[in-house]
Coordinates of C-alpha atoms and ligand atoms in Angstrom, one line a residue:
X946 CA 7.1 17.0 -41.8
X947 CA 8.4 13.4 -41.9
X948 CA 5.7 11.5 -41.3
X949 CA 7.6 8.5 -40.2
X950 CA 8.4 10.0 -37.3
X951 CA 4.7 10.7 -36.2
X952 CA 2.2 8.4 -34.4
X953 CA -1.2 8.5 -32.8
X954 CA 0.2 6.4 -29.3
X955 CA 3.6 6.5 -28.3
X956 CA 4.8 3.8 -25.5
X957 CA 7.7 4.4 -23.7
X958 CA 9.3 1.2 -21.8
X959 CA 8.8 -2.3 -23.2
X960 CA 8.1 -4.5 -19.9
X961 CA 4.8 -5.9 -18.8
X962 CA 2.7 -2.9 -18.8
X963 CA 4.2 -1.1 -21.9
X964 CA 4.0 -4.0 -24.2
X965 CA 0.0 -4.5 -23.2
X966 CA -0.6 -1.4 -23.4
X967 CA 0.7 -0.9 -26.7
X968 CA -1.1 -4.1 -28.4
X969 CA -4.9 -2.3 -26.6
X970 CA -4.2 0.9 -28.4
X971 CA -3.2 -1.3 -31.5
X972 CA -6.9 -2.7 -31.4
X973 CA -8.0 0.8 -32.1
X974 CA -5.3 3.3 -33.9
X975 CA -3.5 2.2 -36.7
X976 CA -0.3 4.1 -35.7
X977 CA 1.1 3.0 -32.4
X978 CA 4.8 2.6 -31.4
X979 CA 6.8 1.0 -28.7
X980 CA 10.4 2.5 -28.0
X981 CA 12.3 0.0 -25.8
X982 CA 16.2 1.5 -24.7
X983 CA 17.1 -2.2 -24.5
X984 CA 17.5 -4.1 -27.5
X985 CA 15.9 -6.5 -26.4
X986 CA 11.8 -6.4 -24.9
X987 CA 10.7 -7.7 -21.3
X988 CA 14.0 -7.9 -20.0
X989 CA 13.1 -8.0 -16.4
X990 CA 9.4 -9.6 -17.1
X991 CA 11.9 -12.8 -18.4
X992 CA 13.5 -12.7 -14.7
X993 CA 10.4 -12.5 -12.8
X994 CA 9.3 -15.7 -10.4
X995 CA 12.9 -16.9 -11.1
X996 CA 12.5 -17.1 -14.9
X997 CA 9.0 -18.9 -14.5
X998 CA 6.7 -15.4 -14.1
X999 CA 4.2 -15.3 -11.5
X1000 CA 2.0 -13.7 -14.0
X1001 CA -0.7 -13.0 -11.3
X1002 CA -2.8 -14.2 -8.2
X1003 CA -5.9 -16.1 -8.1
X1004 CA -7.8 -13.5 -6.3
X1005 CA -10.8 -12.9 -8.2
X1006 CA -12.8 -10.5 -5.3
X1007 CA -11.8 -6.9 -6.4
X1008 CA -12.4 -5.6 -3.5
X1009 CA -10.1 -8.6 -1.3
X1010 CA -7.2 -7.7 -4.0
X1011 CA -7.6 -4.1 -4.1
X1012 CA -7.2 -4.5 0.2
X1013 CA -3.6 -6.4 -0.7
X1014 CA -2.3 -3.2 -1.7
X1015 CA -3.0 -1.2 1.4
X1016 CA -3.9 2.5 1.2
X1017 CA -3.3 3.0 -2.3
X1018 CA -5.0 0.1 -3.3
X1019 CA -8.4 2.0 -4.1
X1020 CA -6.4 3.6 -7.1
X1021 CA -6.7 0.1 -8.9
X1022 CA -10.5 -0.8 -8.4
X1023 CA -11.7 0.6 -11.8
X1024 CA -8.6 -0.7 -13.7
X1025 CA -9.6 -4.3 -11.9
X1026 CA -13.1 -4.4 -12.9
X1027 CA -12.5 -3.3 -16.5
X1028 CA -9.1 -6.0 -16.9
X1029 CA -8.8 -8.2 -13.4
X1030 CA -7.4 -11.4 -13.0
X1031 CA -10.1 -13.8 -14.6
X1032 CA -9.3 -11.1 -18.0
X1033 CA -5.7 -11.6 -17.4
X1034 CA -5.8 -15.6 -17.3
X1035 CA -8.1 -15.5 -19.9
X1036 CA -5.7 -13.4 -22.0
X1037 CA -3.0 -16.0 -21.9
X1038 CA -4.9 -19.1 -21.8
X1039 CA -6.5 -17.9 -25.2
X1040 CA -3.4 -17.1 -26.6
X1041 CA -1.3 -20.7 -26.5
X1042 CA 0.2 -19.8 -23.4
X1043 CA -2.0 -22.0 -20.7
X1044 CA -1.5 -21.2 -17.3
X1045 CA -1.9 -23.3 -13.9
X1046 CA -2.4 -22.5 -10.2
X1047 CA 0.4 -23.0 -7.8
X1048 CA 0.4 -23.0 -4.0
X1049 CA -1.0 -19.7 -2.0
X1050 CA -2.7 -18.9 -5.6
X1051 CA -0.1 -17.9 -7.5
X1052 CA -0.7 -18.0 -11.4
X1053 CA 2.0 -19.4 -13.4
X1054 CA 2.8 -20.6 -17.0
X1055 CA 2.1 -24.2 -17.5
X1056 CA 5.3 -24.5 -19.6
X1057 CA 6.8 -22.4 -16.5
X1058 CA 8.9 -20.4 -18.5
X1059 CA 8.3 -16.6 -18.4
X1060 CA 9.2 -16.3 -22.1
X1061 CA 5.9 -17.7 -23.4
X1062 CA 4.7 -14.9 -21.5
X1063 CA 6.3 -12.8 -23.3
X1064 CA 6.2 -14.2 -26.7
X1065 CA 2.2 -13.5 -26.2
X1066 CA 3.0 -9.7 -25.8
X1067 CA 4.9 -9.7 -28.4
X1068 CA 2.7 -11.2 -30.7
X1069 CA -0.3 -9.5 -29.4
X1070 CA 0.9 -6.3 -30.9
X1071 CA 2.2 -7.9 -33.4
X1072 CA -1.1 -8.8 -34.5
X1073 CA -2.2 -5.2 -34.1
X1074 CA 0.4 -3.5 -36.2
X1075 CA 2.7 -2.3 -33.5
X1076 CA 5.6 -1.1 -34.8
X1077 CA 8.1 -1.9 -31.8
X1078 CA 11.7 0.1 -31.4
X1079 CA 13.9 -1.7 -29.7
X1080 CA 17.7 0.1 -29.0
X1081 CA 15.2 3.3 -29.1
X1082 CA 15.8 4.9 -25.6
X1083 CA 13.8 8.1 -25.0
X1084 CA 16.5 10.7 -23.3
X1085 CA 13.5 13.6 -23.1
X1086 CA 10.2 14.7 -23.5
X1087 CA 9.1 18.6 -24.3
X1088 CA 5.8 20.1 -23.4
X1089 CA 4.1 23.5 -24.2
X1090 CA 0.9 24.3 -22.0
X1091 CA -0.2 21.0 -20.7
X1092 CA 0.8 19.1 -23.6
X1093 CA 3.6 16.9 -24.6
X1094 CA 4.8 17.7 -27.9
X1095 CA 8.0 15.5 -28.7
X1096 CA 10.3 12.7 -27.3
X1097 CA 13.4 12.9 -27.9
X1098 CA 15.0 9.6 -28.4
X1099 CA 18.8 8.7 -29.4
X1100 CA 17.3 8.2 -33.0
X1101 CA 16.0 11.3 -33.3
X1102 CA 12.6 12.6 -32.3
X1103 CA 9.0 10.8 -32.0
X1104 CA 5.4 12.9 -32.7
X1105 CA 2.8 11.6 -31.1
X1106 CA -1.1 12.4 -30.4
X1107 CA -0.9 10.7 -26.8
X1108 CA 1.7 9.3 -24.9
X1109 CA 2.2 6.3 -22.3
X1110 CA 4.6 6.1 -19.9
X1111 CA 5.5 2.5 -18.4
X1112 CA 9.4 2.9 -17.6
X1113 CA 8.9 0.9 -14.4
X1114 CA 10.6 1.6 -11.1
X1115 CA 13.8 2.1 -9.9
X1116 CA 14.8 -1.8 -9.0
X1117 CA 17.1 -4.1 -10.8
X1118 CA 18.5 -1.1 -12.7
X1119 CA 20.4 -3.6 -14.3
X1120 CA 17.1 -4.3 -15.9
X1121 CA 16.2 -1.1 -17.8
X1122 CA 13.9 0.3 -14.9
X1123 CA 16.7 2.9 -14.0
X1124 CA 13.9 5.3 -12.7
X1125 CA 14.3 7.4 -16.1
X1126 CA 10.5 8.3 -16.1
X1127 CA 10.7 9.7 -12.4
X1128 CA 12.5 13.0 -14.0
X1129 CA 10.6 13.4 -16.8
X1130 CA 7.4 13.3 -14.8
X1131 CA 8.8 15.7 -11.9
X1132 CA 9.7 18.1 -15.0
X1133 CA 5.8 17.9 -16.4
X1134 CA 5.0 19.1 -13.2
X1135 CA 4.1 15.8 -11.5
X1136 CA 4.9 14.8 -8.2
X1137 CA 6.9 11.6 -7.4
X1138 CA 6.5 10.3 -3.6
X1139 CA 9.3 8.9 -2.1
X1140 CA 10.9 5.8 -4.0
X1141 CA 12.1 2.9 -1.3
X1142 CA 13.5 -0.6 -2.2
X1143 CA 10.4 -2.5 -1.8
X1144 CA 10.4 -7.0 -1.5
X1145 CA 14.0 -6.5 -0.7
X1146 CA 16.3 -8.8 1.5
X1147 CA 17.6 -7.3 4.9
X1148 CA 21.2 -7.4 6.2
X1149 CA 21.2 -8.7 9.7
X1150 CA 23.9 -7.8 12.1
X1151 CA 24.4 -11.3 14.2
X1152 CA 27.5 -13.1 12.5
X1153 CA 25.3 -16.9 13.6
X1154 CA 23.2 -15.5 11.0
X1155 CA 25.1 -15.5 8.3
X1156 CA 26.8 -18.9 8.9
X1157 CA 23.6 -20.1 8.2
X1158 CA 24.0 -19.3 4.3
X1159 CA 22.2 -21.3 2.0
X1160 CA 19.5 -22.7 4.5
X1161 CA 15.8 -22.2 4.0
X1162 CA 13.7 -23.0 6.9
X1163 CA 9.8 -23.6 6.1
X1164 CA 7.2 -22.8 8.5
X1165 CA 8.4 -20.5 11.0
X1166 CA 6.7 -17.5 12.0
X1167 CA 9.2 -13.8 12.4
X1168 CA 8.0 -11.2 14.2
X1169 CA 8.8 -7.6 13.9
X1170 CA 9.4 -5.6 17.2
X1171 CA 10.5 -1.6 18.0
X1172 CA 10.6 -0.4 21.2
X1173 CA 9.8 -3.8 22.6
X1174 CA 6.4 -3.5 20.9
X1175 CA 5.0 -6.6 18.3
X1176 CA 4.5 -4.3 15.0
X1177 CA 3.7 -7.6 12.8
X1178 CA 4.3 -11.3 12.5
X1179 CA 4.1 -13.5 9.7
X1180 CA 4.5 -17.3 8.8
X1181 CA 6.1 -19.1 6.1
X1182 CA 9.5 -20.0 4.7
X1183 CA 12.6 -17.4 4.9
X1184 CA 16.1 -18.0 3.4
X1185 CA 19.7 -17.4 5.0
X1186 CA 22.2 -15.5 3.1
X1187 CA 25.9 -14.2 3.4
X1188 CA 24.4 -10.4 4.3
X1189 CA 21.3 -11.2 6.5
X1190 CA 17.9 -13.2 5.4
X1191 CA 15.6 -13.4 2.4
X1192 CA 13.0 -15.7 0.8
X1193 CA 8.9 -14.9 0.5
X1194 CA 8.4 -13.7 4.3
X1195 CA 11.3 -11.3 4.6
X1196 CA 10.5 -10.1 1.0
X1197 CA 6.7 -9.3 2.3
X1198 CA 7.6 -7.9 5.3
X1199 CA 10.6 -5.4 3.9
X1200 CA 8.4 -2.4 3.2
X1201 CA 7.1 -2.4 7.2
X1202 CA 10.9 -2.8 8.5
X1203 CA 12.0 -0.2 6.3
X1204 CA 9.1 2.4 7.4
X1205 CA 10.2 1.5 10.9
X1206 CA 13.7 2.0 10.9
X1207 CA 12.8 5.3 10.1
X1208 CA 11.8 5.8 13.7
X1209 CA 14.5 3.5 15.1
X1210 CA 16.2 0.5 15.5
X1211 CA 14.2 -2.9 14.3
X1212 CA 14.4 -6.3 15.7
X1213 CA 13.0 -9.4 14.5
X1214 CA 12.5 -13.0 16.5
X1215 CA 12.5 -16.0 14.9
X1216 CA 10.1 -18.8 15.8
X1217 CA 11.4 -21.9 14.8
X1218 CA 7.8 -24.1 16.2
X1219 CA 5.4 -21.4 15.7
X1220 CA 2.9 -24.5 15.8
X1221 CA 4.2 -25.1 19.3
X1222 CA 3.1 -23.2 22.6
X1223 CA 6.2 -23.0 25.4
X1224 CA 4.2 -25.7 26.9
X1225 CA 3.6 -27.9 24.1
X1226 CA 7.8 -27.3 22.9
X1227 CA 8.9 -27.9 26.2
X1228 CA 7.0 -31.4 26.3
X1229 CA 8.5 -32.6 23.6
X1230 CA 12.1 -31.3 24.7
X1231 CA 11.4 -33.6 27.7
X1232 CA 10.3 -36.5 25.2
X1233 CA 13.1 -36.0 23.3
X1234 CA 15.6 -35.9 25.9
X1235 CA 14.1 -39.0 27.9
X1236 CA 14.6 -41.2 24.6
X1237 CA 18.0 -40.0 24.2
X1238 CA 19.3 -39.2 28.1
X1239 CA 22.5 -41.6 27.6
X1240 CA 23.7 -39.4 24.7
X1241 CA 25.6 -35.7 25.1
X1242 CA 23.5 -32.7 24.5
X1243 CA 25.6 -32.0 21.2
X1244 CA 23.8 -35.3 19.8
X1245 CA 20.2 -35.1 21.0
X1246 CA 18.5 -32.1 18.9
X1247 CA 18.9 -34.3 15.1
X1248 CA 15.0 -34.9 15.4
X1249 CA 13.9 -31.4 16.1
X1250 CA 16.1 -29.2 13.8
X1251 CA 17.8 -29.1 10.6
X1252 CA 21.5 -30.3 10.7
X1253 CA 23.0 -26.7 10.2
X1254 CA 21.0 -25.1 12.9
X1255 CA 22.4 -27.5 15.6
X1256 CA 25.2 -26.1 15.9
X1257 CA 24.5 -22.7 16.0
X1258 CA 21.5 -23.3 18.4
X1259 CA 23.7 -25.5 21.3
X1260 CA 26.0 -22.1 21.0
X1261 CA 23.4 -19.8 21.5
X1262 CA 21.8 -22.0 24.3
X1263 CA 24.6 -21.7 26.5
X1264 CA 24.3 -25.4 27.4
X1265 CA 27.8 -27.6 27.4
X1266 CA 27.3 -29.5 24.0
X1267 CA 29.1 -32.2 25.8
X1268 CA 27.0 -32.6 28.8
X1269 CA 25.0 -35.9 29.1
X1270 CA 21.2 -34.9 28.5
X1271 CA 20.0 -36.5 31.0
X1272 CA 21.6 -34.0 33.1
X1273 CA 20.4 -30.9 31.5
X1274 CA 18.4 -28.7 34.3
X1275 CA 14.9 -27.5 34.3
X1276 CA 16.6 -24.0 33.9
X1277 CA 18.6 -25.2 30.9
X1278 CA 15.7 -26.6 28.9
X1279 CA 13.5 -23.8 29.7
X1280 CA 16.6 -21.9 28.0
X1281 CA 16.8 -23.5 24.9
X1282 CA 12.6 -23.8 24.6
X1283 CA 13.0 -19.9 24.7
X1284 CA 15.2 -19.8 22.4
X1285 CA 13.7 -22.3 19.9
X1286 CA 10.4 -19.9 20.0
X1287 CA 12.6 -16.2 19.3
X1288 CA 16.0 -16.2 18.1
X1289 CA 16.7 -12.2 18.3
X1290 CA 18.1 -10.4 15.3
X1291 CA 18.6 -6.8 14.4
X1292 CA 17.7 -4.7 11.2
X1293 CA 21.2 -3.1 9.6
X1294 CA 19.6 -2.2 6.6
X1295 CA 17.5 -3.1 3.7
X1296 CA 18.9 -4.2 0.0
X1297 CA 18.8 -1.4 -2.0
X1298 CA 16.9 -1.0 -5.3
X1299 CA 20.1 -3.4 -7.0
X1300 CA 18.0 -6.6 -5.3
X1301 CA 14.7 -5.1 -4.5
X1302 CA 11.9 -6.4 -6.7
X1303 CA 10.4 -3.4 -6.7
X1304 CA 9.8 0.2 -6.3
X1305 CA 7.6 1.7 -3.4
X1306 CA 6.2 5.0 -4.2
X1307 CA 5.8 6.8 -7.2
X1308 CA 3.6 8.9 -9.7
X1309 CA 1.1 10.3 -7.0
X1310 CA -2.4 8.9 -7.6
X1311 CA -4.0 11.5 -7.1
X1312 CA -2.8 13.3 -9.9
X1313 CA -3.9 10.0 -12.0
X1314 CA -7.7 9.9 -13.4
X1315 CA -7.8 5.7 -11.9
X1316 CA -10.5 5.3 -14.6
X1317 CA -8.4 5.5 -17.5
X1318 CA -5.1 6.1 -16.3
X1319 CA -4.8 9.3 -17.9
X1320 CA -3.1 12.8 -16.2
X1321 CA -4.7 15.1 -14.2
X1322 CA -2.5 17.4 -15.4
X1323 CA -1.0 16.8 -19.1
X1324 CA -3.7 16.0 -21.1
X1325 CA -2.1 13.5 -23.6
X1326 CA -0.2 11.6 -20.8
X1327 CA -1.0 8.2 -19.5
X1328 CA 0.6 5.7 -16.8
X1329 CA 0.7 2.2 -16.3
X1330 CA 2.7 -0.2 -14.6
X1331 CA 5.7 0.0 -11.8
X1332 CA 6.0 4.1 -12.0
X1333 CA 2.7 4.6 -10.4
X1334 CA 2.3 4.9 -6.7
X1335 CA 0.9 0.8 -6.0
X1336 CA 2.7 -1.8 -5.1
X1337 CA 1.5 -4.9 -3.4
X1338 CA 3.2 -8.2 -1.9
X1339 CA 5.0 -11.0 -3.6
X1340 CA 2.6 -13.2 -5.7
X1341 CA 1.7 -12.4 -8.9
X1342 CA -0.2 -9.2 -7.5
X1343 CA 2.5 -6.4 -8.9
X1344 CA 2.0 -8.0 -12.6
X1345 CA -1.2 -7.8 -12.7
X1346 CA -1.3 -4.0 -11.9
X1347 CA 1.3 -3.9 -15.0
X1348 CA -1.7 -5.7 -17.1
X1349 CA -4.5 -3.8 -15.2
X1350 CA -3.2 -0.5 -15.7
X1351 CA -1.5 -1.5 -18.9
X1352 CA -5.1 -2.2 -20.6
X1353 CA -6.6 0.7 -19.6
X1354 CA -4.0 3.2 -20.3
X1355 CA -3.6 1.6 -24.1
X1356 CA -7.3 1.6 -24.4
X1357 CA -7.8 5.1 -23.3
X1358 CA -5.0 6.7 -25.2
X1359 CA -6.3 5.4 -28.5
X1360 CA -10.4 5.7 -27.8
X1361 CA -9.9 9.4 -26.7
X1362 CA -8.6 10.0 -30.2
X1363 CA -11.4 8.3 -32.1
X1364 CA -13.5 10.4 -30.2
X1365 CA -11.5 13.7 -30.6
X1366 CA -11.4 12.5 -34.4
X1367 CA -15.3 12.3 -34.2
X1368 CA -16.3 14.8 -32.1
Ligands
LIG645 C1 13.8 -10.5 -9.8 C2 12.4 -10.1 -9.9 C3 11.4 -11.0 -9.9 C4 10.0 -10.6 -9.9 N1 9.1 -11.5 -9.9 C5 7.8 -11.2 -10.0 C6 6.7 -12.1 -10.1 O1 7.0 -13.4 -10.2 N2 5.4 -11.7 -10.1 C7 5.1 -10.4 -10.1 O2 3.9 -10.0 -10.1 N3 6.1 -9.4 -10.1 C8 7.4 -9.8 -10.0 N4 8.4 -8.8 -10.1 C9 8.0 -7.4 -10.2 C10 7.7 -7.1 -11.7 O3 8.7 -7.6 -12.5 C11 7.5 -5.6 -12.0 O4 6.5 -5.2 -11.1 C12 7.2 -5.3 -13.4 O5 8.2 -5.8 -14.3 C13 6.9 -3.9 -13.7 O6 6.6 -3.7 -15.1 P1 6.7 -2.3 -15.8 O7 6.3 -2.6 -17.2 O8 5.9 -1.3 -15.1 O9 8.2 -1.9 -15.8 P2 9.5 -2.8 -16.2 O10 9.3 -4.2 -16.2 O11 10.5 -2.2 -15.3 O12 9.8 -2.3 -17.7 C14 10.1 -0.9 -17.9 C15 10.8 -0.9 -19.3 O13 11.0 0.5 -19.6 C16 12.3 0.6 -20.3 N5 12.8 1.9 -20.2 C17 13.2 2.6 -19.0 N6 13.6 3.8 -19.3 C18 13.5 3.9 -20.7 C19 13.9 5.0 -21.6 N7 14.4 6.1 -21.2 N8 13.6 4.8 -22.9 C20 13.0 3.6 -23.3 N9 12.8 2.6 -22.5 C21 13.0 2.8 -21.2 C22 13.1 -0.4 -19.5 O14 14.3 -0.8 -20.3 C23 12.2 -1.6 -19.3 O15 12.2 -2.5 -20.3 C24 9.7 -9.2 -10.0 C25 10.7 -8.3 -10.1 C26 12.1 -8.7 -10.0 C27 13.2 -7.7 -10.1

C-alpha cells in the first residue's frame, strides 16, 4: 500500500476547531493531516468580529459559561475544564499573538486583526509536523462495522487510524461550511437535529423601518412579544438595514424569534429611553417643549433623538409637524411618549444561513462522549467545532467551543492510539 496516503489522525475542515485540533494530535502522533477544500485555511475564522476575531469571552466560571449556551451547554463542561478560556488566552498570548479585553468581555487580538490568529494555528501545527492539504476537499467517507475506513478526497483517497470531523455549519456557505459533514454523519448512522440560521438579521415588514438604513441606535431595549405576551427583552445597540434590523441585540435574540415564529406571528417593540419610565419621558417631553413652545413640532425633538428618526417619529405620532408646540395636547404628548417607549414591528422572516453567523443544531450530543469528543457510535470518529449541537450568543463564546472542543478531540484521537499501540 502507498504509504503516503496513510495517517494516524485525519482532520477534515481547516477553520478554528480543525486547525487546533490538528496541531494537539501533532504533539503526540507523528502522522497527522489536515485536508482543507479551500485553498486557502481559516477562511471564515479571517471574517470573524469583522476581520478583528473575537477569539473568546472573558468568562472564566465554567459553570456561568457553560449556562450561556442554554440546554446543551452541559455538553461543553469537561471540554472547558480540560481547555477553557484562561487556556485559550494563554495559548495566544504565548504564542506572539497578545490579546486585550474589550467592552462586555470580549477577547480580541491586540493587533486586532484575525489573521495573527490564524497565523498561530498555522504555525502551531506547523511546529508539530502537520502536514496540511489545502485544495484537498473530502467528497466521502466509507465505513465497515463501526469503523471508518477511507475518505475519499478529489486527490484520491486518505487512510487513517482516527478521524476528526470539524466542517463547521451550514452559514456563510460562501465560506466553506456548506454543511458537507451533516451527510456524511447522517450516513454513519448519526443523527443531525434540526439546522436553523442562528445570530441572523430579521426582515421587518414596516417600510419606516427600512428608511432607517444605515442608523445604529445605542441603548435601547426590544422586546419580543406573541400572542400579546412579553417572551424576552433585551438592551443594547441594534442596526437598521434595507430588509429589516441587525447589530449585537437582534443577532442575540434571532434564535428565540425564529423558535417563535414557529407557533405564530412575532412582534417586537422598540424602546427608544428604556432608562426612562412613561413618567420620567413624559417630564422631560414637557421640559422640552416648555423651552422650545414658540417653535413648530417638526423642530422641537433635535435634543431627544437622532436626526434620522425625527422624521419618521412626527409621522408615526400623528401630530401636525407644523403645529406650534406649545399647542400640542395632553393627548398628543401622551401619544408620542408611547410611542418613544414601543415602536411596533413585525417578524417576516429570519436571514438565512447566507448571513447567519452560525448554525443552530447539529451532531446530537448525546451520541458525543463530551469527555473526549469521540462517537458513541463509530469508534475512530471525533467532533469538534460548529457541526456539534452548541451554539451560544455573540461574543467570542462560539470560538472558544471551536478551541475547547478542538483540543480535546486532537488530543484524544492521538492518545487513544498510543494507548492502543501499548496496550
Ligand atoms: C461573519 C461571521 C463573524 C463571526 N464572528 C465571530 C466572532 O467574532 N467570535 C466568535 O466566537 N464567533 C464568530 N463567528 C462564528 C465562528 O466563525 C464559527 O463558530 C467558527 O468559524 C466555527 O469553526 P469550525 O472550525 O467549526 O468551522 P468553520 O470555521 O466553518 O470551518 C470549517 C472548514 O471546513 C472546511 N470544509 C467543509 N467541508 C469540507 C470538505 N468536504 N472537505 C474539506 N474541507 C471542508 C471548510 O472549507 C472550512 O474551512 C462568526 C461567524 C461569521 C460567519
Amino acid at each position: 500500500m502507498n504509504k503516503d496516503n496513510v495517517f494516524d489522525v485525519a482532520i477534515i475542515g481547516g477553520g478554528p476547531a480543525g486547525t487546533l485540533a490538528a496541531g494537539r494530535a501533532g504533539e503526540f502522533c507523528e502522522k497527522v493531516i489536515l485536508l482543507e477544500k479551500n485553498a486557502r485555511l481559516g477562511r471564515k475564522l479571517l471574517i470573524t468580529g469583522n476581520g478583528r476575531c473575537n477569539l473568546t469571552q472573558a468568562e472564566f466560571n465554567i459553570r456561568e459559561m457553560v449556562e450561556k449556551f442554554g440546554e446543551n451547554g452541559k455538553f461543553l463542561f469537561s471540554s472547558l475544564s480540560a481547555f477553557g478560556v484562561k487556556e485559550t488566552i494563554e495559548f495566544f498570548n504565548n504564542r506572539d499573538c497578545k490579546t486585550k479585553t474589550e467592552r462586555g468581555d470580549r477577547v480580541f487580538p491586540e493587533s486586532d486583526k484575525a489573521q495573527d490568529v490564524l497565523d498561530v494555528l498555522v504555525k502551531y501545527m506547523a511546529e508539530n509536523g502537520v502536514t496540511v492539504s489545502c485544495d484537498s476537499g473530502v467528497i466521502d467517507l466509507e465505513k465497515q462495522d463501526n469503523r471508518i475506513t477511507r475518505l475519499i478526497t478529489n486527490k484520491g483517497e486518505i487512510i487513517a487510524k482516527n478521524y476528526i470531523l470539524c466542517t463547521g455549519g451550514k452559514s456563510f456557505p460562501g465560506t466553506g461550511s456548506a454543511g458537507d459533514g451533516f451527510k456524511w454523519v447522517e450516513k454513519l448512522g448519526h443523527h443531525v437535529t434540526e439546522l436553523t440560521p442562528s445570530l441572523t438579521a430579521l426582515n421587518i415588514k414596516e417600510d419606516w423601518v427600512k428608511s432607517l438604513q444605515g442608523l445604529s441606535l445605542k441603548n435601547i431595549e426590544i422586546s419580543v412579544f406573541q400572542n400579546d405576551e412579553k417572551k424576552e427583552n433585551i438592551f443594547g445597540e441594534m442596526l437598521f438595514t434595507h430588509f429589516g434590523i441587525s447589530g449585537p441585540i437582534i443577532l442575540s435574540i434571532s434564535k428565540n424569534v425564529g423558535k417563535l415564529m414557529k407557533k405564530g406571528k412575532v412582534t417586537l417593540s422598540l424602546d427608544l429611553k428604556p432608562a426612562l419610565d412613561f413618567t420620567k419621558l413624559d417630564r422631560r417631553l414637557q421640559r422640552d417643549f416648555l423651552k422650545y413652545q414658540n417653535k413648530i413640532y417638526k423642530n422641537s425633538l433635535d435634543e431627544l433623538l437622532p436626526q434620522n428618526l425625527i422624521p419618521i417619529i412626527i409621522k408615526l405620532s400623528g401630530i401636525d409637524p407644523d403645529k406650534q408646540v406649545n399647542s400640542i395636547t395632553k393627548e398628543e404628548r401622551n401619544r408620542l411618549t408611547n410611542l418613544l417607549k414601543s415602536m411596533n414591528m413585525t417578524v417576516i422572516s429570519l436571514q438565512g444561513f447566507e448571513h447567519s453567523l452560525i448554525t443552530s443544531g447539529g451532531v446530537a450530543i448525546k451520541e458525543i462522549d463530551p469527555k473526549t469528543m469521540r462517537s458513541k457510535l463509530i469508534e475512530n470518529l471525533f467532533f469538534a467545532g460548529e457541526i456539534i449541537d452548541v451554539d451560544g450568543p455573540t461574543g467570542g463564546y462560539n470560538l472558544q467551543v471551536c478551541w475547547s472542543t478542538g483540543y480535546v478531540a486532537g488530543e484524544n484521537a492521538a492518545k487513544s492510539l498510543i494507548i492502543a499501540d501499548y496496550g
